């Protein structure tokens, strides 16, 4: 199965969504958001295997491209604005009914959680998400990705505004999945995010996987995705 249409939502070459075939009886809208630490060298094709898996299981799937840093005029807050406008455009163009879920990996998980905070979606699945921009900058994650994305130093107040960790509660059910062998986004970030979300009253489930790294989470045959997909199926019954 492959995408059947492309929907543009802005004038940039990166402001588009790939729409996958709509099943006869859709379970809802799944919006996929790729990772890559917000850099332009990474694209939405990272999420194609998950898109195909969801489409085959009855979801109406939209795979979002957005403006990134380093050559594509992205950054904060424009990249999040792109995601919200993309979701709005998809829902206007092709609303299958049912819930809308944002599924994001790494920096895409960051954007998925922020989309939930902005009321654009009903559910969120965050796979090894970036949740705390000040902490990410301090640790130098993604070879200094956070300052590039923010366009300023970590002392700026905008870092907290751009962090799901500091926008709690989201007020939406969500699942966070992380492997304890992740070398790109340390698992402690998700542990601390989930503790803070629960303290704030959010309905957040957490799946931590032993001896699992960063990229296994976007392999549809890996048990991490199978468990995430099961959570999603239960959440929309």
GROMACS .gro file of C-alpha atoms in nm:
model
  237
    1UNK     CA    1   0.000   0.000   0.000
    2UNK     CA    2   0.120   0.350  -0.086
    3UNK     CA    3  -0.001   0.711  -0.049
    4UNK     CA    4  -0.270   0.805  -0.297
    5UNK     CA    5  -0.267   1.186  -0.278
    6UNK     CA    6  -0.066   1.486  -0.163
    7UNK     CA    7  -0.230   1.778   0.015
    8UNK     CA    8  -0.048   2.109   0.040
    9UNK     CA    9  -0.116   2.340   0.331
   10UNK     CA   10   0.128   2.625   0.263
   11UNK     CA   11   0.361   2.777   0.007
   12UNK     CA   12   0.682   2.604   0.118
   13UNK     CA   13   0.796   2.289  -0.060
   14UNK     CA   14   0.792   2.118   0.279
   15UNK     CA   15   0.435   2.209   0.372
   16UNK     CA   16   0.251   1.903   0.250
   17UNK     CA   17   0.079   1.588   0.371
   18UNK     CA   18   0.073   1.247   0.208
   19UNK     CA   19  -0.275   1.094   0.230
   20UNK     CA   20  -0.309   0.718   0.231
   21UNK     CA   21  -0.611   0.532   0.092
   22UNK     CA   22  -0.921   0.568   0.309
   23UNK     CA   23  -1.059   0.233   0.427
   24UNK     CA   24  -1.429   0.158   0.372
   25UNK     CA   25  -1.497   0.193   0.745
   26UNK     CA   26  -1.236   0.417   0.902
   27UNK     CA   27  -1.144   0.381   1.268
   28UNK     CA   28  -1.040   0.746   1.274
   29UNK     CA   29  -0.761   0.973   1.156
   30UNK     CA   30  -0.398   0.886   1.232
   31UNK     CA   31  -0.155   1.176   1.183
   32UNK     CA   32   0.209   1.067   1.160
   33UNK     CA   33   0.496   1.301   1.253
   34UNK     CA   34   0.853   1.201   1.175
   35UNK     CA   35   1.162   1.265   1.383
   36UNK     CA   36   1.513   1.372   1.298
   37UNK     CA   37   1.570   1.645   1.558
   38UNK     CA   38   1.378   1.894   1.341
   39UNK     CA   39   1.650   1.891   1.073
   40UNK     CA   40   1.568   1.916   0.703
   41UNK     CA   41   1.781   1.616   0.603
   42UNK     CA   42   1.519   1.386   0.758
   43UNK     CA   43   1.178   1.340   0.601
   44UNK     CA   44   0.834   1.188   0.633
   45UNK     CA   45   0.939   0.868   0.456
   46UNK     CA   46   1.072   0.752   0.795
   47UNK     CA   47   0.710   0.690   0.893
   48UNK     CA   48   0.598   0.506   0.577
   49UNK     CA   49   0.612   0.159   0.736
   50UNK     CA   50   0.388   0.266   1.023
   51UNK     CA   51   0.156   0.447   0.781
   52UNK     CA   52   0.110   0.130   0.578
   53UNK     CA   53   0.053  -0.076   0.891
   54UNK     CA   54  -0.216   0.160   1.019
   55UNK     CA   55  -0.385   0.196   0.680
   56UNK     CA   56  -0.409  -0.182   0.649
   57UNK     CA   57  -0.579  -0.190   0.990
   58UNK     CA   58  -0.855   0.053   0.905
   59UNK     CA   59  -0.713   0.395   0.982
   60UNK     CA   60  -0.731   0.699   0.758
   61UNK     CA   61  -0.365   0.799   0.755
   62UNK     CA   62  -0.199   1.137   0.699
   63UNK     CA   63   0.181   1.157   0.696
   64UNK     CA   64   0.292   1.516   0.762
   65UNK     CA   65   0.595   1.697   0.628
   66UNK     CA   66   0.685   2.028   0.791
   67UNK     CA   67   0.949   2.298   0.770
   68UNK     CA   68   1.267   2.199   0.951
   69UNK     CA   69   1.588   2.370   1.054
   70UNK     CA   70   1.908   2.394   0.849
   71UNK     CA   71   1.785   2.488   0.507
   72UNK     CA   72   1.409   2.487   0.532
   73UNK     CA   73   1.313   2.799   0.733
   74UNK     CA   74   1.172   2.594   1.018
   75UNK     CA   75   1.214   2.630   1.391
   76UNK     CA   76   1.013   2.752   1.684
   77UNK     CA   77   0.725   2.829   1.669
   78UNK     CA   78   0.681   2.792   1.294
   79UNK     CA   79   0.730   2.416   1.283
   80UNK     CA   80   0.453   2.359   1.536
   81UNK     CA   81   0.232   2.602   1.343
   82UNK     CA   82   0.295   2.387   1.034
   83UNK     CA   83   0.182   2.074   1.218
   84UNK     CA   84  -0.136   2.237   1.348
   85UNK     CA   85  -0.220   2.379   1.006
   86UNK     CA   86  -0.152   2.044   0.843
   87UNK     CA   87  -0.388   1.867   1.081
   88UNK     CA   88  -0.655   2.132   1.028
   89UNK     CA   89  -0.618   2.104   0.648
   90UNK     CA   90  -0.647   1.726   0.658
   91UNK     CA   91  -0.958   1.739   0.875
   92UNK     CA   92  -1.121   1.990   0.640
   93UNK     CA   93  -1.024   1.796   0.328
   94UNK     CA   94  -1.079   1.442   0.447
   95UNK     CA   95  -1.240   1.396   0.786
   96UNK     CA   96  -1.323   1.026   0.828
   97UNK     CA   97  -1.507   1.077   1.155
   98UNK     CA   98  -1.397   0.916   1.476
   99UNK     CA   99  -1.099   1.024   1.686
  100UNK     CA  100  -0.785   1.193   1.559
  101UNK     CA  101  -0.459   1.057   1.696
  102UNK     CA  102  -0.113   1.208   1.656
  103UNK     CA  103   0.168   0.954   1.641
  104UNK     CA  104   0.518   1.098   1.655
  105UNK     CA  105   0.870   0.964   1.688
  106UNK     CA  106   1.154   1.152   1.860
  107UNK     CA  107   1.119   1.518   1.758
  108UNK     CA  108   0.793   1.413   1.595
  109UNK     CA  109   0.685   1.288   1.936
  110UNK     CA  110   0.761   1.635   2.070
  111UNK     CA  111   0.535   1.786   1.804
  112UNK     CA  112   0.263   1.527   1.864
  113UNK     CA  113   0.250   1.608   2.235
  114UNK     CA  114   0.234   1.981   2.160
  115UNK     CA  115  -0.046   1.918   1.909
  116UNK     CA  116  -0.240   1.748   2.187
  117UNK     CA  117  -0.178   2.047   2.414
  118UNK     CA  118  -0.319   2.269   2.140
  119UNK     CA  119  -0.642   2.065   2.113
  120UNK     CA  120  -0.577   1.956   1.754
  121UNK     CA  121  -0.603   1.584   1.831
  122UNK     CA  122  -0.788   1.353   2.069
  123UNK     CA  123  -0.515   1.100   2.149
  124UNK     CA  124  -0.137   1.088   2.123
  125UNK     CA  125   0.123   0.816   2.090
  126UNK     CA  126   0.472   0.953   2.156
  127UNK     CA  127   0.759   0.722   2.061
  128UNK     CA  128   1.087   0.816   2.232
  129UNK     CA  129   0.975   1.181   2.238
  130UNK     CA  130   1.174   1.494   2.307
  131UNK     CA  131   0.986   1.644   2.602
  132UNK     CA  132   1.216   1.893   2.772
  133UNK     CA  133   1.396   2.148   2.552
  134UNK     CA  134   1.613   2.307   2.825
  135UNK     CA  135   1.732   1.964   2.936
  136UNK     CA  136   1.788   1.853   2.577
  137UNK     CA  137   1.998   2.161   2.510
  138UNK     CA  138   2.202   2.109   2.826
  139UNK     CA  139   2.272   1.748   2.728
  140UNK     CA  140   2.356   1.843   2.368
  141UNK     CA  141   2.104   1.596   2.226
  142UNK     CA  142   2.101   1.563   1.850
  143UNK     CA  143   2.438   1.734   1.816
  144UNK     CA  144   2.300   2.061   1.946
  145UNK     CA  145   1.957   2.030   1.784
  146UNK     CA  146   1.754   2.220   2.044
  147UNK     CA  147   1.935   2.557   2.012
  148UNK     CA  148   1.916   2.529   1.633
  149UNK     CA  149   1.542   2.463   1.656
  150UNK     CA  150   1.481   2.741   1.907
  151UNK     CA  151   1.711   2.997   1.744
  152UNK     CA  152   1.827   3.125   2.082
  153UNK     CA  153   2.011   3.017   2.395
  154UNK     CA  154   1.864   2.783   2.657
  155UNK     CA  155   1.818   3.070   2.901
  156UNK     CA  156   1.531   3.203   2.693
  157UNK     CA  157   1.183   3.149   2.834
  158UNK     CA  158   1.067   3.017   2.500
  159UNK     CA  159   1.241   2.686   2.572
  160UNK     CA  160   0.985   2.606   2.840
  161UNK     CA  161   0.697   2.716   2.618
  162UNK     CA  162   0.825   2.475   2.351
  163UNK     CA  163   0.847   2.183   2.595
  164UNK     CA  164   0.561   1.937   2.653
  165UNK     CA  165   0.707   1.886   3.001
  166UNK     CA  166   0.611   2.242   3.091
  167UNK     CA  167   0.271   2.250   2.919
  168UNK     CA  168   0.107   1.993   3.140
  169UNK     CA  169  -0.161   1.883   3.180
  170UNK     CA  170  -0.239   1.801   2.818
  171UNK     CA  171  -0.590   1.691   2.913
  172UNK     CA  172  -0.581   1.410   2.657
  173UNK     CA  173  -0.513   1.038   2.694
  174UNK     CA  174  -0.167   0.956   2.566
  175UNK     CA  175   0.090   0.682   2.554
  176UNK     CA  176   0.465   0.730   2.585
  177UNK     CA  177   0.692   0.450   2.461
  178UNK     CA  178   1.066   0.444   2.523
  179UNK     CA  179   1.347   0.190   2.512
  180UNK     CA  180   1.595   0.187   2.798
  181UNK     CA  181   1.886   0.143   2.553
  182UNK     CA  182   1.801   0.461   2.357
  183UNK     CA  183   2.120   0.656   2.284
  184UNK     CA  184   1.951   0.945   2.102
  185UNK     CA  185   1.692   1.050   2.361
  186UNK     CA  186   1.771   0.909   2.708
  187UNK     CA  187   1.492   0.713   2.870
  188UNK     CA  188   1.512   0.929   3.184
  189UNK     CA  189   1.350   1.211   2.988
  190UNK     CA  190   1.035   1.005   2.936
  191UNK     CA  191   1.037   0.869   3.290
  192UNK     CA  192   1.042   1.221   3.430
  193UNK     CA  193   0.785   1.348   3.180
  194UNK     CA  194   0.540   1.070   3.267
  195UNK     CA  195   0.583   1.131   3.640
  196UNK     CA  196   0.514   1.502   3.589
  197UNK     CA  197   0.214   1.433   3.364
  198UNK     CA  198   0.058   1.199   3.616
  199UNK     CA  199   0.121   1.448   3.896
  200UNK     CA  200  -0.059   1.709   3.684
  201UNK     CA  201  -0.359   1.476   3.648
  202UNK     CA  202  -0.309   1.354   3.293
  203UNK     CA  203  -0.421   1.009   3.178
  204UNK     CA  204  -0.083   0.895   3.048
  205UNK     CA  205   0.029   0.536   3.000
  206UNK     CA  206   0.395   0.445   2.983
  207UNK     CA  207   0.564   0.154   2.811
  208UNK     CA  208   0.935   0.114   2.880
  209UNK     CA  209   1.114  -0.157   2.687
  210UNK     CA  210   1.434  -0.328   2.805
  211UNK     CA  211   1.729  -0.344   2.564
  212UNK     CA  212   1.545  -0.143   2.298
  213UNK     CA  213   1.701   0.154   2.121
  214UNK     CA  214   1.569   0.456   1.936
  215UNK     CA  215   1.473   0.335   1.590
  216UNK     CA  216   1.314   0.000   1.670
  217UNK     CA  217   1.005   0.196   1.773
  218UNK     CA  218   0.920   0.279   1.411
  219UNK     CA  219   0.953  -0.078   1.287
  220UNK     CA  220   0.598  -0.213   1.247
  221UNK     CA  221   0.717  -0.569   1.309
  222UNK     CA  222   0.884  -0.481   1.640
  223UNK     CA  223   0.700  -0.568   1.960
  224UNK     CA  224   0.719  -0.206   2.076
  225UNK     CA  225   0.495  -0.093   1.790
  226UNK     CA  226   0.268  -0.393   1.822
  227UNK     CA  227   0.206  -0.300   2.187
  228UNK     CA  228   0.155   0.066   2.097
  229UNK     CA  229  -0.092  -0.030   1.827
  230UNK     CA  230  -0.278  -0.248   2.077
  231UNK     CA  231  -0.303   0.046   2.318
  232UNK     CA  232  -0.445   0.258   2.039
  233UNK     CA  233  -0.701  -0.004   1.942
  234UNK     CA  234  -0.821  -0.026   2.302
  235UNK     CA  235  -0.832   0.351   2.338
  236UNK     CA  236  -1.072   0.400   2.046
  237UNK     CA  237  -1.320   0.121   2.116
   0.00000   0.00000   0.00000
